Short mmCIF file of C-alpha atoms in Angstrom, two decimals:
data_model
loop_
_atom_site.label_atom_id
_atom_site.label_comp_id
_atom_site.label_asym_id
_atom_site.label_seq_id
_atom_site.Cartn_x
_atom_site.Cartn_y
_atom_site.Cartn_z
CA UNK A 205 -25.10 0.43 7.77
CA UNK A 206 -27.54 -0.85 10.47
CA UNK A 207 -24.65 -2.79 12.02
CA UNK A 208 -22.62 -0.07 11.96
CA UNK A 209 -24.77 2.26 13.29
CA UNK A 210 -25.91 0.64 16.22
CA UNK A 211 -21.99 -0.66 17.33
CA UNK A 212 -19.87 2.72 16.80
CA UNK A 213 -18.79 4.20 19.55
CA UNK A 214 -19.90 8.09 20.12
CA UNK A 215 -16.35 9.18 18.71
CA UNK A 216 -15.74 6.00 16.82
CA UNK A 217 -15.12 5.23 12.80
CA UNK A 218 -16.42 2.80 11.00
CA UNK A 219 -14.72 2.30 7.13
CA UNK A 220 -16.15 0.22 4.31
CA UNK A 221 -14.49 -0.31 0.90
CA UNK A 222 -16.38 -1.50 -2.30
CA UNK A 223 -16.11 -1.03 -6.26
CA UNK A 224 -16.72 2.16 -6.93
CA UNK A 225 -17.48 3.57 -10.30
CA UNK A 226 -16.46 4.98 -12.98
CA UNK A 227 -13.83 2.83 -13.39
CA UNK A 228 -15.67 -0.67 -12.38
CA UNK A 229 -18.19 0.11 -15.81
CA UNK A 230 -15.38 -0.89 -17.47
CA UNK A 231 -14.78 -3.71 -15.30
CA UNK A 232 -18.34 -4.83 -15.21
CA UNK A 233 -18.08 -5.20 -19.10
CA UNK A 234 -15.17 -7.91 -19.03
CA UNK A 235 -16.82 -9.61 -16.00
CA UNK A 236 -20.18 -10.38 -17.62
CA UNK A 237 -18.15 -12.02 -20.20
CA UNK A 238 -16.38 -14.16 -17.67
CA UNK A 239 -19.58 -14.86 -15.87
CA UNK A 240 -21.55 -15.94 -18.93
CA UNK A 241 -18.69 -17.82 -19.80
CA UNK A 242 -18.19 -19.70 -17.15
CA UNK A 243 -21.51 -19.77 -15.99
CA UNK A 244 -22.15 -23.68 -15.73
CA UNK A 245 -18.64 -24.42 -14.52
CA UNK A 246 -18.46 -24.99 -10.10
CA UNK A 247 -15.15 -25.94 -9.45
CA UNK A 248 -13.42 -22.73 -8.59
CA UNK A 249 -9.90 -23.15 -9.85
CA UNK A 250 -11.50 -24.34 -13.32
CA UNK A 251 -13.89 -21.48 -12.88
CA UNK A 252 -10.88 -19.17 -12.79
CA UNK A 253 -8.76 -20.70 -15.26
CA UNK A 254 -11.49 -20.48 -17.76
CA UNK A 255 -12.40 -16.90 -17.28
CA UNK A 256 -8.97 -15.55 -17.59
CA UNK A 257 -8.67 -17.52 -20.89
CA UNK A 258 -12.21 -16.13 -22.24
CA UNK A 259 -10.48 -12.59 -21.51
CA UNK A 260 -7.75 -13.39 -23.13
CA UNK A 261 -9.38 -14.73 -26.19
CA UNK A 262 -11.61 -12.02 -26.35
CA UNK A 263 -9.48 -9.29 -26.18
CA UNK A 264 -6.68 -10.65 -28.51
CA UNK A 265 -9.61 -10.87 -31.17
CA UNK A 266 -10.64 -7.09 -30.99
CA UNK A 267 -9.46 -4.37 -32.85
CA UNK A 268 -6.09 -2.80 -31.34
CA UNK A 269 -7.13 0.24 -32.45
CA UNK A 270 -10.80 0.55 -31.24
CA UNK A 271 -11.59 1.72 -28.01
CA UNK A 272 -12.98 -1.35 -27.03
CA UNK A 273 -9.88 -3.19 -27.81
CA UNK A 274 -8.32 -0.41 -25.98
CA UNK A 275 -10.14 -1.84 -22.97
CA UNK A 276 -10.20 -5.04 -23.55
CA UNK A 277 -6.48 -5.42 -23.50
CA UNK A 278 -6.46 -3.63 -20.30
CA UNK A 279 -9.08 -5.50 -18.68
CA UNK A 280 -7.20 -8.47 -19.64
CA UNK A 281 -3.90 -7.19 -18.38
CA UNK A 282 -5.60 -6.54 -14.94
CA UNK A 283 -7.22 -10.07 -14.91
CA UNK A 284 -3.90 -12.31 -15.30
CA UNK A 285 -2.56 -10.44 -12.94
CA UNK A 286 -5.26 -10.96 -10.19
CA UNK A 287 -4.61 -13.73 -7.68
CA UNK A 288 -7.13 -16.69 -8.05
CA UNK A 289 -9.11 -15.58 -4.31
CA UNK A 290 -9.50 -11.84 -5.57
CA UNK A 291 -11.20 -12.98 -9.30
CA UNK A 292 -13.13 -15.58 -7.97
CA UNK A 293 -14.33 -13.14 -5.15
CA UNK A 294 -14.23 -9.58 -6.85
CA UNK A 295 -15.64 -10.63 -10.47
CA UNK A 296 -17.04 -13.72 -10.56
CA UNK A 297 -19.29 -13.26 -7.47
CA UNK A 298 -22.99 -12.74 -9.12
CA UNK A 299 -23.76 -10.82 -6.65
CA UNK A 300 -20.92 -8.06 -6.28
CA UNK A 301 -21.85 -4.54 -6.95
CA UNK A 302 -20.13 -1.17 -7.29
CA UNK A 303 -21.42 1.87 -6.15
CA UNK A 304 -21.05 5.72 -6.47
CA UNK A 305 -19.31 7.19 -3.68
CA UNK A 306 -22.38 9.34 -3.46
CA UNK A 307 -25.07 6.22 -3.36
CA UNK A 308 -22.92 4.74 -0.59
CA UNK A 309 -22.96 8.35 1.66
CA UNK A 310 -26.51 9.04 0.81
CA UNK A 311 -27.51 5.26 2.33
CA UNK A 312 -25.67 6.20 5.23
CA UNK A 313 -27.27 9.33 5.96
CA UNK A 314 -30.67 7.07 6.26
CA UNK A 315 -28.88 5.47 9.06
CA UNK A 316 -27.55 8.42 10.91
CA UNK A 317 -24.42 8.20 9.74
CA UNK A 318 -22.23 10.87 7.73
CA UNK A 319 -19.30 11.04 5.37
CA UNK A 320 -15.61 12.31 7.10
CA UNK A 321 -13.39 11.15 3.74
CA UNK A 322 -11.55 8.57 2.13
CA UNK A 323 -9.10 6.32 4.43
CA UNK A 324 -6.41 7.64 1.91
CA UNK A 325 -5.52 10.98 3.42
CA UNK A 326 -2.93 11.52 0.11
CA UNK A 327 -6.57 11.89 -1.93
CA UNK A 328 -7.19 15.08 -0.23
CA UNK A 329 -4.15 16.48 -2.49
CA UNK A 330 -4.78 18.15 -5.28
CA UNK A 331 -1.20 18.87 -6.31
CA UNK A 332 -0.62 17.04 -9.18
CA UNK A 333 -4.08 18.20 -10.53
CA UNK A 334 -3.23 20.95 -13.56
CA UNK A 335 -3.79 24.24 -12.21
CA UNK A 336 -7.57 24.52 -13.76
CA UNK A 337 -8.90 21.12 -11.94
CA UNK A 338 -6.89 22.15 -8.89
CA UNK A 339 -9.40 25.40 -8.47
CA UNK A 340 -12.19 24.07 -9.62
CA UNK A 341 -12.30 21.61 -6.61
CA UNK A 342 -10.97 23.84 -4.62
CA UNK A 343 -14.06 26.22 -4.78
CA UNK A 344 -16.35 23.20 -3.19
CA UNK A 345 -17.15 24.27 0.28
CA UNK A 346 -16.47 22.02 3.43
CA UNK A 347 -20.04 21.17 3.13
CA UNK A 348 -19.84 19.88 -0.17
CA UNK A 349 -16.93 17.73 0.89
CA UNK A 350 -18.38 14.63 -0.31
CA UNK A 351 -19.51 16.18 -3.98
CA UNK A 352 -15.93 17.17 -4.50
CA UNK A 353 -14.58 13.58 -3.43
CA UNK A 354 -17.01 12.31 -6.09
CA UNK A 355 -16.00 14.76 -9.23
CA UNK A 356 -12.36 13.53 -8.35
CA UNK A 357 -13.47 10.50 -8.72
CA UNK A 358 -14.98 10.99 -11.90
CA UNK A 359 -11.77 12.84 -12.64
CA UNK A 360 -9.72 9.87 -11.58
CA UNK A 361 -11.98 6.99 -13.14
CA UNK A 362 -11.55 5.41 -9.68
CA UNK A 363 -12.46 2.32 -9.35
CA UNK A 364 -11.97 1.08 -5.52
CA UNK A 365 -13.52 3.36 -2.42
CA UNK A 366 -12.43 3.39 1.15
CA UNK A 367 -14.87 5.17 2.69
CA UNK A 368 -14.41 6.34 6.76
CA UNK A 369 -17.86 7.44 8.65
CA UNK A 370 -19.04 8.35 11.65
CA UNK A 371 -22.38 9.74 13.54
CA UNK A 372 -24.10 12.26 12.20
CA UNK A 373 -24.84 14.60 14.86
CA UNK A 374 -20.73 15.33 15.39
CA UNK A 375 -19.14 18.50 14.35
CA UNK A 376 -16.56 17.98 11.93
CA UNK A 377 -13.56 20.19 10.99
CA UNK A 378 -11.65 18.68 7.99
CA UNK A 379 -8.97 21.96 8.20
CA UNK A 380 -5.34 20.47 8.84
CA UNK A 381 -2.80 22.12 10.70
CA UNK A 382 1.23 22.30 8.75
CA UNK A 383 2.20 21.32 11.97
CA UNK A 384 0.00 18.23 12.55
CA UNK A 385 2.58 15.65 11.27
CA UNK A 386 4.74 16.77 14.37
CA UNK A 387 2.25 14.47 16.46
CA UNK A 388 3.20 11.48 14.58
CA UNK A 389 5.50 8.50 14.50
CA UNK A 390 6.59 8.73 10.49
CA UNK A 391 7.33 5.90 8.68
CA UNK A 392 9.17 5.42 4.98
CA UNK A 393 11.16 2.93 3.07
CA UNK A 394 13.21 5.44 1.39
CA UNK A 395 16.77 4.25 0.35
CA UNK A 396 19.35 6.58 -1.65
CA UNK A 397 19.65 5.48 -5.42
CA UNK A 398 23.42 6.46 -5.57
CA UNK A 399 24.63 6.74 -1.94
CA UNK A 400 27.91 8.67 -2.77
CA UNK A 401 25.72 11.86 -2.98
CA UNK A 402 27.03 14.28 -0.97
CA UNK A 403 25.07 15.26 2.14
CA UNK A 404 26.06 19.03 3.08
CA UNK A 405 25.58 20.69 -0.46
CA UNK A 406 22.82 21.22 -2.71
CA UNK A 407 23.41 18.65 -4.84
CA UNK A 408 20.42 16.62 -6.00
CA UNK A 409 20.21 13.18 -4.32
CA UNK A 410 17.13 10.49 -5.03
CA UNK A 411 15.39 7.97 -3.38
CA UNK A 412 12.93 5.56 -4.03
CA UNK A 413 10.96 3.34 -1.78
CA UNK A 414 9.51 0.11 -2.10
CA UNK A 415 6.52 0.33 -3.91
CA UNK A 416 9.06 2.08 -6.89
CA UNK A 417 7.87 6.04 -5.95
CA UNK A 418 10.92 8.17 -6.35
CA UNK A 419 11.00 11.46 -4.41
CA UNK A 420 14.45 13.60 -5.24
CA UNK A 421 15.74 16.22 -2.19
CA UNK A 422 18.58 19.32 -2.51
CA UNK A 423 18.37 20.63 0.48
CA UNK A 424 20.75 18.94 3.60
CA UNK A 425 18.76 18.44 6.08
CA UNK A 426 15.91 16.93 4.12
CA UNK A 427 18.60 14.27 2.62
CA UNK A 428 19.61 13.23 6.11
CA UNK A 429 16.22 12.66 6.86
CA UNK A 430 15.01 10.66 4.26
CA UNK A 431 18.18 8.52 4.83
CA UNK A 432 17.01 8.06 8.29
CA UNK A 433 13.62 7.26 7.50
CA UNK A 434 15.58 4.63 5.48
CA UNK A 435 17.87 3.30 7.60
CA UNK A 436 14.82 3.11 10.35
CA UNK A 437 12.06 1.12 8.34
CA UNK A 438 10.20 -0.51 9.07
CA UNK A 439 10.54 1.35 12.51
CA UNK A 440 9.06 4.37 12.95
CA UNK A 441 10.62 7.64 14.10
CA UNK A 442 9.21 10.51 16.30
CA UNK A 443 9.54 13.54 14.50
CA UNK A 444 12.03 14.76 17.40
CA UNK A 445 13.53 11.47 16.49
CA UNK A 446 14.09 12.39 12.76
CA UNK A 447 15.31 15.65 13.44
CA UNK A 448 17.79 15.11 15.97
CA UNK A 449 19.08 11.85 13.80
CA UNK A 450 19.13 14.29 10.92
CA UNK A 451 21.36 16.76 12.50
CA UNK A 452 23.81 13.57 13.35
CA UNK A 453 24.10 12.82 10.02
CA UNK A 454 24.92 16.45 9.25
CA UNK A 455 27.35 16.08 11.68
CA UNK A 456 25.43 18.31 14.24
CA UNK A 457 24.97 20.96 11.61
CA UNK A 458 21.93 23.24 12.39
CA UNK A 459 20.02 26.17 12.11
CA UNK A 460 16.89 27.64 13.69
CA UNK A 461 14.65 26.85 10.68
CA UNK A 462 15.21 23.32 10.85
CA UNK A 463 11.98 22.47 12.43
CA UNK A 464 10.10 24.47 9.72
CA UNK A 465 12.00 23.32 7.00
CA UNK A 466 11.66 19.24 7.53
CA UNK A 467 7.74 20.19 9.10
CA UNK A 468 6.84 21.82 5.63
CA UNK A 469 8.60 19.19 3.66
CA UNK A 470 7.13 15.93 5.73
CA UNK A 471 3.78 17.42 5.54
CA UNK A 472 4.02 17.48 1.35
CA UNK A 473 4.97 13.98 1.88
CA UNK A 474 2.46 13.28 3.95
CA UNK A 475 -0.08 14.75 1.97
CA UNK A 476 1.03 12.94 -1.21
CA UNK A 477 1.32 9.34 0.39
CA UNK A 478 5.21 9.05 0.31
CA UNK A 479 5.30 8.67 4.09
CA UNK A 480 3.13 7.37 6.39
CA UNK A 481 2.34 8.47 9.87
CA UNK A 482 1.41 7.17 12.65
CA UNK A 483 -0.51 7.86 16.47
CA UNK A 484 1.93 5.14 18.45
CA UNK A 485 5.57 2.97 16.54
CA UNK A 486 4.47 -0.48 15.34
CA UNK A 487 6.34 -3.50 16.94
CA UNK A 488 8.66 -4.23 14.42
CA UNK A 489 12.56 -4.90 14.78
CA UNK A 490 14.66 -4.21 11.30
CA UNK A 491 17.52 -7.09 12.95
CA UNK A 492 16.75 -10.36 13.36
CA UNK A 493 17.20 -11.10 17.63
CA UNK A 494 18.94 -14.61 18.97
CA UNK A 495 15.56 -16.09 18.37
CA UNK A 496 13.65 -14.03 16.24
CA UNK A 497 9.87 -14.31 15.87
CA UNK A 498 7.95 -12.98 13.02
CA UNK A 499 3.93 -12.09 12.79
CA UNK A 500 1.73 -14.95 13.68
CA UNK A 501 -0.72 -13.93 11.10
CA UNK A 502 2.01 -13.58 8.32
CA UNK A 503 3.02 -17.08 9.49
CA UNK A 504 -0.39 -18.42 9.07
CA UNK A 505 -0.96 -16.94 5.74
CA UNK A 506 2.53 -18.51 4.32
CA UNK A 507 0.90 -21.92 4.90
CA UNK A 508 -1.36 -21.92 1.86
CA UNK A 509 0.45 -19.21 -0.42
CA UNK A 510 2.91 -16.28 -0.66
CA UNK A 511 1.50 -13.48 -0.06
CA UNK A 512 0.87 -12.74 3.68
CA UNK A 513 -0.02 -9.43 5.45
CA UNK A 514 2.78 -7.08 7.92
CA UNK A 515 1.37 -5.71 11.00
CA UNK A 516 2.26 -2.34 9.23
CA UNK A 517 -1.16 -3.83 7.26
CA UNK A 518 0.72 -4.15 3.75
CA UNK A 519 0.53 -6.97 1.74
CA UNK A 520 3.99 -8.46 0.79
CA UNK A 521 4.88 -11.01 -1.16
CA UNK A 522 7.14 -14.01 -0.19
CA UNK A 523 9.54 -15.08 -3.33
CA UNK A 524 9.09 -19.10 -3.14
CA UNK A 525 8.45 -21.94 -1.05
CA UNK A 526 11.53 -22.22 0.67
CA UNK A 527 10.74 -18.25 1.73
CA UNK A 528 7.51 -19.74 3.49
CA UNK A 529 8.60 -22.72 4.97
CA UNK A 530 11.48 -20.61 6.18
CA UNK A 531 8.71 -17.99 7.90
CA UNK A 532 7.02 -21.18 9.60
CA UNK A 533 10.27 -21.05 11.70
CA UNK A 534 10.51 -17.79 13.08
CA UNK A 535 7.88 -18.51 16.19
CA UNK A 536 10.33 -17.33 18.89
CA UNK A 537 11.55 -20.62 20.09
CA UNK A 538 14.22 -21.61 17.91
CA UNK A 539 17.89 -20.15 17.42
CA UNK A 540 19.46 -18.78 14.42
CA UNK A 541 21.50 -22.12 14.73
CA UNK A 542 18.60 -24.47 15.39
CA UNK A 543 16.66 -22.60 12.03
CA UNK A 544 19.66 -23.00 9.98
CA UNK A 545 19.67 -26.55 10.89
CA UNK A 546 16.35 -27.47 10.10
CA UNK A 547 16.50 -25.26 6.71
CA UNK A 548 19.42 -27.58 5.87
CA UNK A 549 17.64 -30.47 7.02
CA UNK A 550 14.85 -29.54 4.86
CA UNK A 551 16.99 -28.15 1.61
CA UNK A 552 20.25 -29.61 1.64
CA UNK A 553 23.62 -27.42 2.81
CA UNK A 554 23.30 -25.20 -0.36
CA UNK A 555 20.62 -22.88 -1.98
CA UNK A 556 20.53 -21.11 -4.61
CA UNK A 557 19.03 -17.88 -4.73
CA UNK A 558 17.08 -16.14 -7.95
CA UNK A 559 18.90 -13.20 -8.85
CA UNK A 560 17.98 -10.08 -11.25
CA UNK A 561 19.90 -7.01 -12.20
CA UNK A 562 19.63 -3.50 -12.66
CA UNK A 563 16.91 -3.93 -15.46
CA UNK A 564 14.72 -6.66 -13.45
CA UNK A 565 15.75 -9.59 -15.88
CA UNK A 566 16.92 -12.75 -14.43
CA UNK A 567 20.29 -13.02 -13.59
CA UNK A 568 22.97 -15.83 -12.65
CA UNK A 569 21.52 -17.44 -9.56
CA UNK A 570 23.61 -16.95 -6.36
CA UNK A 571 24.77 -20.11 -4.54
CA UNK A 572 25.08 -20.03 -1.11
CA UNK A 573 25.66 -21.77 1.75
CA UNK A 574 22.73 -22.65 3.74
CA UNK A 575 23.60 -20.72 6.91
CA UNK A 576 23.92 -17.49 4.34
CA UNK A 577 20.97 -18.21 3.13
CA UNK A 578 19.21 -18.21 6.36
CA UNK A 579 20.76 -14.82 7.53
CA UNK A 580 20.13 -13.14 4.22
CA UNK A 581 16.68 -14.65 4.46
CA UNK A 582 16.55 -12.94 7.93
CA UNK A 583 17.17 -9.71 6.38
CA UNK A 584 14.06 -9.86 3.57
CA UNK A 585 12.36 -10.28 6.46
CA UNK A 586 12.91 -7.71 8.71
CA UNK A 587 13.00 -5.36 5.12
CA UNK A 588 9.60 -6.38 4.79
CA UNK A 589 8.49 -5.92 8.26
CA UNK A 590 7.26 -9.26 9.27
CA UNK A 591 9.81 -9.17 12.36
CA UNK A 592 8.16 -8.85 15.48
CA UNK A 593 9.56 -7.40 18.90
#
């Protein structure tokens, strides 16, 4: 906080994430286990290996129907499925600690410093609270931002804070305008579930983006926009931008409540975390160029493992080796040519590639040729915006 306090800048931000409780109680539980367990062990990858299987023993040996087996099992779940840095670093750290949301604000106010909200703007909604909840926070005052924050919390059982603050001496207004998100570049990875939908009637139409959210649209205009958004990512589009491609779709179909209509329905979205929004576009190109160049960090992080980091700041996750020794290519000074070369000096003139259908299950691996490969590789890519301008 002292850092913090004497480096912002008079307008500036500073953020800071930690385990929060309620939720990391629970989590404390399972990792004294691991840490007693494991507590004479130094070699990390041992370390880890032996505190997932001390979870794993434990919580196949409680009751099922217990609450403690209850959380046990998830506990467990949650520690296969964490990567070997974030264990090691998250849980079996002696000295990690969560906090209350309010512990952390209340240190900062010792240091001058005061609470603006969670980096998350979508916690702010309280939509898809039941109607009771919903009012109850709704009745905290501006001033008791912070105490509201924490009772959702408590609500939530959260268990992971990212906290924004600034000085304390600034005025803040936390009121947001219906019409802010017309400021913004807006960015989604929306795609149509069934594409045959019809655009110009009311017919229902879904899409789902990446992360598996679904979001279903009746109305026209609002379908021609998320299949923009779509069609854009991972580019982002001026809300002019949107509109005006919207209306293209619709075949230049328009009316003068356009701007309200798609305003009122981005800023639900916005609200909820289904799009995000941005103050300038990222630097991203969706098709690969004659030598195309992806993120030097992404590139660097594909040399020990596979999961590496967009400049749109999500982590993605590359499917296999070949994926990253494919990345290490794309610096900008090779051809598509001289990278399919190299691939098939590296892999032979075929690949094949893992396939899985509708369900998720494995399917009959594709074979192709190693110049496919290398374009349809070029296309994960760019889907997963590590394709720089």
């Amino acid at each position: 906080m002292s850092i913090f306090k004497q480096n912002l800048a008079p307008q500036g931000l500073c953020y800071v994430s930690y385990n929060a409780h309620p939720f990391s109680h629970l989590r404390d539980m399972v990792r004294d286990m691991m840490r007693y367990h494991t507590r004479h062990i130094t070699g990390m990858k041992e370390k880890v290996g032996q505190a997932r299987a001390i979870v794993k023993f434990l919580s196949e040996g409680s009751k099922s129907n217990s609450v403690h087996g209850a959380v046990m099992r998830d506990q467990c779940n949650r520690v296969l499925k964490a990567p070997d840095e974030l264990l090691f670093h998250d849980d079996l750290d002696q000295g990690a600690t969560a906090f209350l949301l309010h512990e952390v604000v209340e240190d900062a106010g010792r240091h001058g410093l005061q609470y603006l909200s969670d980096s998350d703007f979508s916690r702010r909604y309280l939509a898809g609270y039941s109607e009771e909840v919903r009012a109850t926070l709704q009745r905290f005052p501006e001033s008791e931002f912070m105490a509201r924050d924490q009772y959702q919390d408590f609500i939530d059982g959260n268990g992971f804070r990212r906290t924004l603050l600034c000085h304390e001496g600034i005025s803040l207004d936390r009121q947001v305008d219906l019409d802010f998100i017309t400021r913004f570049y807006l960015l989604s990875s929306t795609s149509p579930r069934r594409p045959d939908v019809c655009l110009t009637d009311e017919s229902e139409m879904e899409f789902e983006t990446q992360d598996g959210s679904r979001v279903t649209v009746t109305k026209p205009l609002l379908k021609a926009a998320h299949l923009c958004l779509g069609r854009a990512w991972p580019r982002a589009l001026s809300f002019t931008e949107l509109l005006d491609g919207a209306r293209t779709l619709l075949e230049g179909r328009q009316t003068g409540d356009d701007q309200r209509i798609l305003t009122e329905a981005l800023y639900i979205l916005a609200c909820s975390g289904e799009i995000s929004f941005l103050r300038s576009p990222p630097f991203l190109v969706k098709e690969a160029t004659d030598h195309p160049q992806a993120s030097l960090l992404a590139r660097r992080q594909a040399q020990t493992g596979p999961l590496v980091t967009n400049p749109l700041h999500q982590t993605v996750q590359l499917e296999d080796d070949r994926m990253r020794q494919f990345l290490q290519l794309l610096d900008g000074s090779r051809t598509i040519g001289q990278i399919a070369a190299e691939m098939t000096e590296l892999f032979g003139p075929t690949i094949q590639v893992k396939q899985v259908d509708d369900a998720g299950q494995p399917a009959e691996p594709l074979l192709l040729s190693t110049r496919d490969s290398v374009d349809r590789s070029l296309a994960t890519v760019g889907k997963l915006g590590l394709l720089v301008a």
